[in-house]
Amino acid sequence: MHSLQATTASMVAELPGPQSGAPAVMWACLGAPCTGIFFPLYPGAAIAPTLAVGGARPSQESPWWRMKGIQDSVARAPERLAPVVWKHFRPLEAAMVERAAELAHRARALE
């Protein structure tokens, strides 16, 4: 876990080759990858309004602040709490990866 420094967000860009027909995908995580969940964002597509909620002050309405709360909690006892977070987030993340693969397959079929 992090001590004096902390990750505020993470991303991985999936940039397919020009002939693949698959869409580019940015996998975003609103916090540290070790306690967060990556979800897909697509260039040119609208961002879900829920993800746009937030500001400088903590808010339960803001997904970033909620993820920060999880990250801060896990940091207090990472050996015990990180596996609890992974147990809940990894299946959801795997489902999003599967869905993104289905969408990429559909996109290739359209060309």
Coordinates of C-alpha atoms in Angstrom, one line a residue:
M1 CA 0.0 0.0 0.0
H2 CA 1.0 3.6 -0.2
S3 CA 2.5 5.6 2.7
L4 CA 3.2 9.3 2.1
Q5 CA 2.0 9.3 -1.5
A6 CA -1.2 8.0 -2.9
T7 CA -2.5 7.3 -6.4
T8 CA -5.5 9.4 -7.2
A9 CA -6.5 7.7 -10.4
S10 CA -5.2 5.1 -12.8
M11 CA -5.7 4.3 -16.5
V12 CA -4.6 1.9 -19.1
A13 CA -5.1 2.7 -22.8
E14 CA -5.9 -0.2 -25.1
L15 CA -5.0 0.9 -28.6
P16 CA -5.7 -1.7 -31.2
G17 CA -3.9 -1.8 -34.6
P18 CA -5.5 0.3 -37.4
Q19 CA -6.6 -2.8 -39.3
S20 CA -8.1 -4.6 -36.3
G21 CA -11.5 -2.9 -36.5
A22 CA -11.7 -2.9 -32.7
P23 CA -12.4 0.3 -30.8
A24 CA -9.8 2.0 -28.6
V25 CA -10.7 1.6 -24.9
M26 CA -9.4 3.6 -21.9
W27 CA -9.7 1.5 -18.8
A28 CA -10.0 4.0 -15.9
C29 CA -9.8 3.5 -12.2
L30 CA -10.9 6.2 -9.8
G31 CA -8.1 5.5 -7.3
A32 CA -5.2 3.1 -6.8
P33 CA -5.3 0.0 -8.9
C34 CA -4.7 -2.2 -5.9
T35 CA -8.0 -1.1 -4.3
G36 CA -10.1 0.1 -7.2
I37 CA -11.9 -1.3 -10.2
F38 CA -11.1 -0.5 -13.8
F39 CA -14.1 0.3 -16.1
P40 CA -14.0 1.0 -19.8
L41 CA -14.4 4.4 -21.4
Y42 CA -14.6 4.8 -25.2
P43 CA -13.3 7.8 -27.2
G44 CA -16.1 9.8 -28.7
A45 CA -18.7 8.2 -26.4
A46 CA -20.5 10.1 -23.7
I47 CA -19.3 9.6 -20.1
A48 CA -22.0 8.4 -17.7
P49 CA -23.4 11.3 -15.7
T50 CA -22.8 9.4 -12.5
L51 CA -19.0 9.5 -13.2
A52 CA -19.1 13.3 -13.7
V53 CA -20.3 14.0 -10.1
G54 CA -17.7 15.4 -7.8
G55 CA -15.7 18.3 -6.6
A56 CA -13.1 19.4 -4.1
R57 CA -15.1 18.4 -1.1
P58 CA -15.9 14.8 -0.1
S59 CA -19.3 13.7 -1.2
Q60 CA -21.0 10.3 -1.2
E61 CA -22.5 11.2 -4.6
S62 CA -19.1 11.3 -6.1
P63 CA -17.6 8.0 -7.3
W64 CA -14.1 9.4 -6.9
W65 CA -14.6 10.3 -3.3
R66 CA -16.3 7.0 -2.6
M67 CA -13.3 5.1 -4.1
K68 CA -11.0 7.3 -2.1
G69 CA -12.8 6.3 1.1
I70 CA -12.4 2.6 0.2
Q71 CA -8.7 3.2 -0.6
D72 CA -8.2 5.1 2.8
S73 CA -9.9 2.3 4.7
V74 CA -7.9 -0.4 3.1
A75 CA -4.7 1.5 3.8
R76 CA -5.3 1.2 7.5
A77 CA -5.2 -2.7 7.4
P78 CA -4.2 -3.7 3.8
E79 CA -3.4 -7.4 4.6
R80 CA -6.9 -7.9 6.0
L81 CA -9.0 -5.5 3.9
A82 CA -7.5 -5.6 0.4
P83 CA -8.6 -9.2 -0.1
V84 CA -12.2 -8.2 0.9
V85 CA -12.2 -5.4 -1.7
W86 CA -10.8 -7.8 -4.4
K87 CA -13.4 -10.4 -3.6
H88 CA -16.1 -7.9 -4.5
F89 CA -14.5 -5.9 -7.3
R90 CA -12.7 -8.5 -9.3
P91 CA -15.8 -10.3 -10.5
L92 CA -17.4 -7.0 -11.5
E93 CA -14.2 -6.0 -13.3
A94 CA -14.1 -9.4 -15.1
A95 CA -17.7 -8.9 -16.2
M96 CA -16.8 -5.5 -17.7
V97 CA -13.7 -6.9 -19.5
E98 CA -16.0 -9.6 -21.0
R99 CA -18.6 -7.1 -22.0
A100 CA -15.9 -4.9 -23.6
A101 CA -14.6 -7.9 -25.6
E102 CA -18.2 -8.5 -26.8
L103 CA -18.5 -4.9 -27.9
A104 CA -15.1 -5.1 -29.7
H105 CA -16.3 -8.2 -31.5
R106 CA -19.5 -6.5 -32.6
A107 CA -17.5 -3.4 -33.8
R108 CA -15.3 -5.6 -35.9
A109 CA -18.3 -7.3 -37.4
L110 CA -19.7 -3.9 -38.5
E111 CA -16.8 -3.2 -40.8

